[in-house]
């Protein structure tokens, strides 16, 4: 519920601040590092490599861009690196949910409050899947079963406190049920457990989910978004809200600069990210992966991230993980 | 299907593709030979080089780095006793012992031949039976992984030295793995509030310290001028006897490796450990294991290469990466605009078959590169050790730094170097520590996942057929040594 | 002295086990349906104590097959000097940068600890540091620490 509210607020902000005064811009000099806290192959890594490729190959950014994986559980290797170089103009931090959740779980100062927000530029909705042989026709059937059998519905998801876990927590609160969340070392491992027929529920991004549905290895229960998608196939899948479970939860990624980054450089980057996401190549990628391209820059990105951070904090507190 | 494979070969044989497959395996060989940088880290670093290539060419080249890295890792394991990744620990045990006996060339040759045969065998398996094998892989879940890891930990007690000393080293390795956070719930555990320990202690600095640095430290004690290890040319080659000893080791190692490789959660380290142990059971001279058994090297290398190829099966048919390097390959597919997942085999069949064909070619390149080069690499040991020692120290440390980009890793290498040296001096075997560290998270996480799956009922371990078989194996492994103690003929 | 060193592994492991027990206080041994964060630590501490006691017993009865192999005094000095040099290397990397720090370490190691000939030592230091720069920094694009100044 609070989630829906914060998103609406963020969107309203995005619309109202969209046309600001032209900000002074200045380009950084020399090679650029996109710091990614995930290992090569993780979603944040793939997203940043795609942006970097488009920026360099389409001539949007002349500086050579290197995507550097400073991986380590919880992205803290990456964000500590960026927090350690205030004012540096050649490094951007990739913002993914662990950058928000790790400090909350470990009880360390918020990262989002310290960095210079630049842009939030890509979102991915989540789909709730169940096994193909299940009797459940929709979310309400699952909720009814879980009400009668508390804790007997199992969810295979990624790391504890990760996106899947947060989504599970939101569904539990909204529907008033208790689920058994089984964390895995990676999303892939969780999918293997689900495909092996060991659990009832699993979260997937829309494109992963449609692949599974197409291959007959999963059945959709609902999408955790505000409104239905229009693409054929996905359009038939109702949202959770339509089915009376009021949960809107979207994965998102963005970038920020080190603390005390010159506002002119931050404005330059925000503009470059806007240009990159306006290319046909980027839009084709979004369409192919069924992702969203809502764009938030600078201050609006800052309030968007702050709102997301509040959501994470409240859900993680509810699950009992926040410190 | 034969048509499809032929078409795949036609793509792989295009001159441009041949060139990039060759470049891929060559780079893989080099990256794999740098201690600390395994195939996965190497692929990630070299990924940008593939932008601008055709998707098929790019994927073939990256896959080349992946299995080329397996061949390269053997070099460091054998020559300087630094396993570049977990799957090299077993190779290092006997391979390095062989190198000290002046048989580095033979160890490298059998490793190359074993990897080649098992690699090509695994590729054929990928080609013929990918979908059914993938579904076999899916039958392995938390309960099976727990028992597999438990079996590995028990077996660790039989590696080197006396069982009590090996088990103590294994327990130490498990304790090292406790540091960081609880792998299931993320609860901080034994990290003493030190940020660098929040992510736990990785395999790489431990292996580099306990094996590589400790080895160099120990060599520095000797007062007499250190003689370079004598490697006479005639000892470089395999003898007919070596080959007879190893033929079936390669076969068995390859099959075990393939089966472990298709399980998305187990990986090449479990594969090489299990096949090494199996080989010791089959060997006519089990007492040589640990002190230079060539069949041990052959089995371990065959197993880890076929596991590395086998990991592609869940990746190609289900979109689930079986190990770190196939995760990078998966990312490369996405970056080149190809959507991985269960539909990949049908929607991108040309690419998949070209990849399969390229892996056969790449393994051939690697064999051609490695066999004649084995004596040349082995000749590195002719450099006086005095000059080699500081080189090994610094390249290991730089490699470890490059893998994570934090100084904390360098400090851990130095700490575990000291620990490893003390262990050597006090006659505590080191391999169990490192293997236990690798197996620990698998064991702990999967036990708890299994019990969550069954809502707390331990019956889950006997109700599932594969799991029930593994329970019997665990019981046998526990009871057999005790039974032997009692049934020993009295004198 | 040797007796004490023989017993050192067992004593070390018992101490470590007690440390693990103390360090995991406050974590749950059992957590609802499954083992908790203290489950494995608890079992390990127990196993370490039992195994260490067994080792001590076999040593006391003289049936332990282990054979410590201790260095002589000059050997121990060289190992000690190398360890200190490694620690100084670790401290110098962020200040001097990776490549210069490594070159100085190699020279110290060869000329002072191992008393090797000057010319081959210089050549070794040169080849290795240039090699690291070429392979790691130039080819693989790893951001090695640069000099602080």
PDB file of C-alpha atoms in Angstrom, chain A residues 92-238:
ATOM      1  CA  UNK A  92      29.663   6.388 -11.652  1.00  0.00           C
ATOM      2  CA  UNK A  93      28.025   3.901  -9.307  1.00  0.00           C
ATOM      3  CA  UNK A  94      25.361   1.551 -10.617  1.00  0.00           C
ATOM      4  CA  UNK A  95      22.303   1.629  -8.374  1.00  0.00           C
ATOM      5  CA  UNK A  96      20.560  -1.684  -7.936  1.00  0.00           C
ATOM      6  CA  UNK A  97      18.449  -2.866  -5.025  1.00  0.00           C
ATOM      7  CA  UNK A  98      21.390  -4.241  -2.956  1.00  0.00           C
ATOM      8  CA  UNK A  99      22.870  -0.727  -2.848  1.00  0.00           C
ATOM      9  CA  UNK A 100      19.694   0.233  -0.969  1.00  0.00           C
ATOM     10  CA  UNK A 101      19.173  -2.926   1.083  1.00  0.00           C
ATOM     11  CA  UNK A 102      22.715  -3.871   2.164  1.00  0.00           C
ATOM     12  CA  UNK A 103      23.167  -0.797   4.400  1.00  0.00           C
ATOM     13  CA  UNK A 104      19.710  -1.375   5.894  1.00  0.00           C
ATOM     14  CA  UNK A 105      20.491  -5.025   6.646  1.00  0.00           C
ATOM     15  CA  UNK A 106      24.006  -4.357   7.936  1.00  0.00           C
ATOM     16  CA  UNK A 107      23.031  -1.253   9.890  1.00  0.00           C
ATOM     17  CA  UNK A 108      25.517   1.003   8.071  1.00  0.00           C
ATOM     18  CA  UNK A 109      24.786   4.572   6.848  1.00  0.00           C
ATOM     19  CA  UNK A 110      22.586   4.853   3.784  1.00  0.00           C
ATOM     20  CA  UNK A 111      24.454   5.010   0.486  1.00  0.00           C
ATOM     21  CA  UNK A 112      21.666   6.796  -1.344  1.00  0.00           C
ATOM     22  CA  UNK A 113      21.789   9.701   1.116  1.00  0.00           C
ATOM     23  CA  UNK A 114      25.499  10.227   0.403  1.00  0.00           C
ATOM     24  CA  UNK A 115      25.929   9.863  -3.358  1.00  0.00           C
ATOM     25  CA  UNK A 116      24.988  12.414  -6.016  1.00  0.00           C
ATOM     26  CA  UNK A 117      21.849  11.139  -7.762  1.00  0.00           C
ATOM     27  CA  UNK A 118      22.098  11.244 -11.567  1.00  0.00           C
ATOM     28  CA  UNK A 119      19.439   9.132 -13.219  1.00  0.00           C
ATOM     29  CA  UNK A 120      16.955   6.309 -12.809  1.00  0.00           C
ATOM     30  CA  UNK A 121      16.359   4.987 -16.297  1.00  0.00           C
ATOM     31  CA  UNK A 122      15.127   1.399 -16.452  1.00  0.00           C
ATOM     32  CA  UNK A 123      12.563  -0.664 -14.561  1.00  0.00           C
ATOM     33  CA  UNK A 124      11.488  -4.245 -14.769  1.00  0.00           C
ATOM     34  CA  UNK A 125       8.175  -5.545 -13.524  1.00  0.00           C
ATOM     35  CA  UNK A 126       7.887  -8.857 -11.724  1.00  0.00           C
ATOM     36  CA  UNK A 127       5.614 -11.757 -12.560  1.00  0.00           C
ATOM     37  CA  UNK A 128       4.501 -14.347 -10.039  1.00  0.00           C
ATOM     38  CA  UNK A 129       4.678 -17.867 -11.466  1.00  0.00           C
ATOM     39  CA  UNK A 130       3.413 -21.197 -10.280  1.00  0.00           C
ATOM     40  CA  UNK A 131       3.991 -24.745 -11.498  1.00  0.00           C
ATOM     41  CA  UNK A 132       2.255 -25.661 -14.775  1.00  0.00           C
ATOM     42  CA  UNK A 133       0.223 -28.444 -13.168  1.00  0.00           C
ATOM     43  CA  UNK A 134      -1.158 -26.249 -10.391  1.00  0.00           C
ATOM     44  CA  UNK A 135      -4.956 -25.996  -9.771  1.00  0.00           C
ATOM     45  CA  UNK A 136      -4.682 -22.308  -9.026  1.00  0.00           C
ATOM     46  CA  UNK A 137      -6.237 -20.240 -11.785  1.00  0.00           C
ATOM     47  CA  UNK A 138      -5.243 -16.890 -10.276  1.00  0.00           C
ATOM     48  CA  UNK A 139      -3.761 -15.106  -7.336  1.00  0.00           C
ATOM     49  CA  UNK A 140      -6.947 -15.390  -5.239  1.00  0.00           C
ATOM     50  CA  UNK A 141      -6.842 -19.203  -5.385  1.00  0.00           C
ATOM     51  CA  UNK A 142      -3.306 -19.112  -4.010  1.00  0.00           C
ATOM     52  CA  UNK A 143      -4.319 -16.614  -1.310  1.00  0.00           C
ATOM     53  CA  UNK A 144      -7.296 -18.773  -0.319  1.00  0.00           C
ATOM     54  CA  UNK A 145      -5.086 -21.848  -0.051  1.00  0.00           C
ATOM     55  CA  UNK A 146      -2.445 -19.977   1.947  1.00  0.00           C
ATOM     56  CA  UNK A 147      -5.097 -18.642   4.336  1.00  0.00           C
ATOM     57  CA  UNK A 148      -6.218 -22.189   5.106  1.00  0.00           C
ATOM     58  CA  UNK A 149      -2.671 -23.544   5.220  1.00  0.00           C
ATOM     59  CA  UNK A 150      -0.441 -20.844   6.704  1.00  0.00           C
ATOM     60  CA  UNK A 151       3.220 -21.242   5.745  1.00  0.00           C
ATOM     61  CA  UNK A 152       2.516 -24.150   3.412  1.00  0.00           C
ATOM     62  CA  UNK A 153       3.074 -22.188   0.204  1.00  0.00           C
ATOM     63  CA  UNK A 154       6.749 -22.077  -0.699  1.00  0.00           C
ATOM     64  CA  UNK A 155       8.518 -19.378  -2.720  1.00  0.00           C
ATOM     65  CA  UNK A 156      11.915 -20.049  -4.296  1.00  0.00           C
ATOM     66  CA  UNK A 157      13.755 -16.752  -4.606  1.00  0.00           C
ATOM     67  CA  UNK A 158      17.168 -15.142  -4.726  1.00  0.00           C
ATOM     68  CA  UNK A 159      19.233 -13.880  -1.831  1.00  0.00           C
ATOM     69  CA  UNK A 160      17.699 -13.102   1.537  1.00  0.00           C
ATOM     70  CA  UNK A 161      16.511  -9.490   1.531  1.00  0.00           C
ATOM     71  CA  UNK A 162      16.659  -9.313  -2.266  1.00  0.00           C
ATOM     72  CA  UNK A 163      13.933  -8.246  -4.676  1.00  0.00           C
ATOM     73  CA  UNK A 164      12.079 -11.559  -4.536  1.00  0.00           C
ATOM     74  CA  UNK A 165      12.109 -11.491  -0.766  1.00  0.00           C
ATOM     75  CA  UNK A 166      10.801  -7.912  -0.668  1.00  0.00           C
ATOM     76  CA  UNK A 167       8.045  -8.792  -3.170  1.00  0.00           C
ATOM     77  CA  UNK A 168       7.117 -11.816  -1.063  1.00  0.00           C
ATOM     78  CA  UNK A 169       6.898  -9.615   2.020  1.00  0.00           C
ATOM     79  CA  UNK A 170       4.647  -7.120   0.237  1.00  0.00           C
ATOM     80  CA  UNK A 171       2.289  -9.893  -0.907  1.00  0.00           C
ATOM     81  CA  UNK A 172       2.150 -11.383   2.596  1.00  0.00           C
ATOM     82  CA  UNK A 173       1.115  -8.020   4.054  1.00  0.00           C
ATOM     83  CA  UNK A 174      -1.345  -7.103   1.320  1.00  0.00           C
ATOM     84  CA  UNK A 175      -3.116 -10.465   1.318  1.00  0.00           C
ATOM     85  CA  UNK A 176      -2.747 -11.156   5.038  1.00  0.00           C
ATOM     86  CA  UNK A 177      -1.067 -14.523   4.491  1.00  0.00           C
ATOM     87  CA  UNK A 178       2.177 -16.239   5.525  1.00  0.00           C
ATOM     88  CA  UNK A 179       4.412 -17.795   2.907  1.00  0.00           C
ATOM     89  CA  UNK A 180       7.630 -19.811   3.305  1.00  0.00           C
ATOM     90  CA  UNK A 181      10.422 -17.962   1.539  1.00  0.00           C
ATOM     91  CA  UNK A 182      13.385 -20.138   0.531  1.00  0.00           C
ATOM     92  CA  UNK A 183      16.421 -18.002  -0.326  1.00  0.00           C
ATOM     93  CA  UNK A 184      19.004 -19.151  -2.870  1.00  0.00           C
ATOM     94  CA  UNK A 185      22.543 -18.068  -3.662  1.00  0.00           C
ATOM     95  CA  UNK A 186      21.418 -16.746  -7.057  1.00  0.00           C
ATOM     96  CA  UNK A 187      18.321 -16.210  -9.141  1.00  0.00           C
ATOM     97  CA  UNK A 188      19.440 -19.090 -11.374  1.00  0.00           C
ATOM     98  CA  UNK A 189      19.620 -21.497  -8.437  1.00  0.00           C
ATOM     99  CA  UNK A 190      16.139 -20.436  -7.344  1.00  0.00           C
ATOM    100  CA  UNK A 191      14.824 -21.056 -10.849  1.00  0.00           C
ATOM    101  CA  UNK A 192      16.363 -24.549 -10.827  1.00  0.00           C
ATOM    102  CA  UNK A 193      14.521 -25.329  -7.590  1.00  0.00           C
ATOM    103  CA  UNK A 194      11.281 -24.029  -9.096  1.00  0.00           C
ATOM    104  CA  UNK A 195      11.680 -25.884 -12.408  1.00  0.00           C
ATOM    105  CA  UNK A 196      12.484 -29.046 -10.472  1.00  0.00           C
ATOM    106  CA  UNK A 197       8.914 -28.863  -9.139  1.00  0.00           C
ATOM    107  CA  UNK A 198       9.922 -28.418  -5.494  1.00  0.00           C
ATOM    108  CA  UNK A 199       8.018 -25.241  -4.684  1.00  0.00           C
ATOM    109  CA  UNK A 200       4.729 -23.551  -5.566  1.00  0.00           C
ATOM    110  CA  UNK A 201       5.826 -19.988  -6.343  1.00  0.00           C
ATOM    111  CA  UNK A 202       8.641 -18.166  -8.083  1.00  0.00           C
ATOM    112  CA  UNK A 203       9.193 -14.582  -9.265  1.00  0.00           C
ATOM    113  CA  UNK A 204      10.522 -13.805 -12.714  1.00  0.00           C
ATOM    114  CA  UNK A 205      10.998 -10.719 -14.841  1.00  0.00           C
ATOM    115  CA  UNK A 206       8.394 -10.463 -17.587  1.00  0.00           C
ATOM    116  CA  UNK A 207      10.720 -11.694 -20.333  1.00  0.00           C
ATOM    117  CA  UNK A 208      11.994 -14.637 -18.279  1.00  0.00           C
ATOM    118  CA  UNK A 209       8.441 -15.427 -17.249  1.00  0.00           C
ATOM    119  CA  UNK A 210       7.119 -15.371 -20.819  1.00  0.00           C
ATOM    120  CA  UNK A 211       9.945 -17.732 -21.847  1.00  0.00           C
ATOM    121  CA  UNK A 212       8.967 -20.179 -19.130  1.00  0.00           C
ATOM    122  CA  UNK A 213       5.273 -19.902 -19.979  1.00  0.00           C
ATOM    123  CA  UNK A 214       6.049 -20.408 -23.671  1.00  0.00           C
ATOM    124  CA  UNK A 215       8.081 -23.509 -22.868  1.00  0.00           C
ATOM    125  CA  UNK A 216       5.228 -24.853 -20.733  1.00  0.00           C
ATOM    126  CA  UNK A 217       7.297 -24.943 -17.569  1.00  0.00           C
ATOM    127  CA  UNK A 218       5.369 -22.318 -15.619  1.00  0.00           C
ATOM    128  CA  UNK A 219       1.933 -20.735 -15.283  1.00  0.00           C
ATOM    129  CA  UNK A 220       1.418 -17.023 -14.469  1.00  0.00           C
ATOM    130  CA  UNK A 221      -0.574 -15.920 -11.421  1.00  0.00           C
ATOM    131  CA  UNK A 222      -0.200 -12.180 -11.883  1.00  0.00           C
ATOM    132  CA  UNK A 223       2.078  -9.222 -12.492  1.00  0.00           C
ATOM    133  CA  UNK A 224       2.987  -6.853  -9.673  1.00  0.00           C
ATOM    134  CA  UNK A 225       2.457  -3.658 -11.651  1.00  0.00           C
ATOM    135  CA  UNK A 226       0.044  -0.741 -11.683  1.00  0.00           C
ATOM    136  CA  UNK A 227      -1.469  -1.534 -15.070  1.00  0.00           C
ATOM    137  CA  UNK A 228      -1.484  -4.315 -17.632  1.00  0.00           C
ATOM    138  CA  UNK A 229       1.078  -4.456 -20.411  1.00  0.00           C
ATOM    139  CA  UNK A 230      -0.182  -4.054 -23.960  1.00  0.00           C
ATOM    140  CA  UNK A 231       2.035  -6.628 -25.711  1.00  0.00           C
ATOM    141  CA  UNK A 232       0.243  -9.737 -27.005  1.00  0.00           C
ATOM    142  CA  UNK A 233       0.539 -12.617 -24.574  1.00  0.00           C
ATOM    143  CA  UNK A 234       1.521 -10.491 -21.596  1.00  0.00           C
ATOM    144  CA  UNK A 235      -1.685  -8.488 -22.016  1.00  0.00           C
ATOM    145  CA  UNK A 236      -3.697 -11.537 -20.936  1.00  0.00           C
ATOM    146  CA  UNK A 237      -1.989 -11.691 -17.560  1.00  0.00           C
ATOM    147  CA  UNK A 238      -3.858  -9.674 -14.923  1.00  0.00           C
TER     148      UNK A 238
END
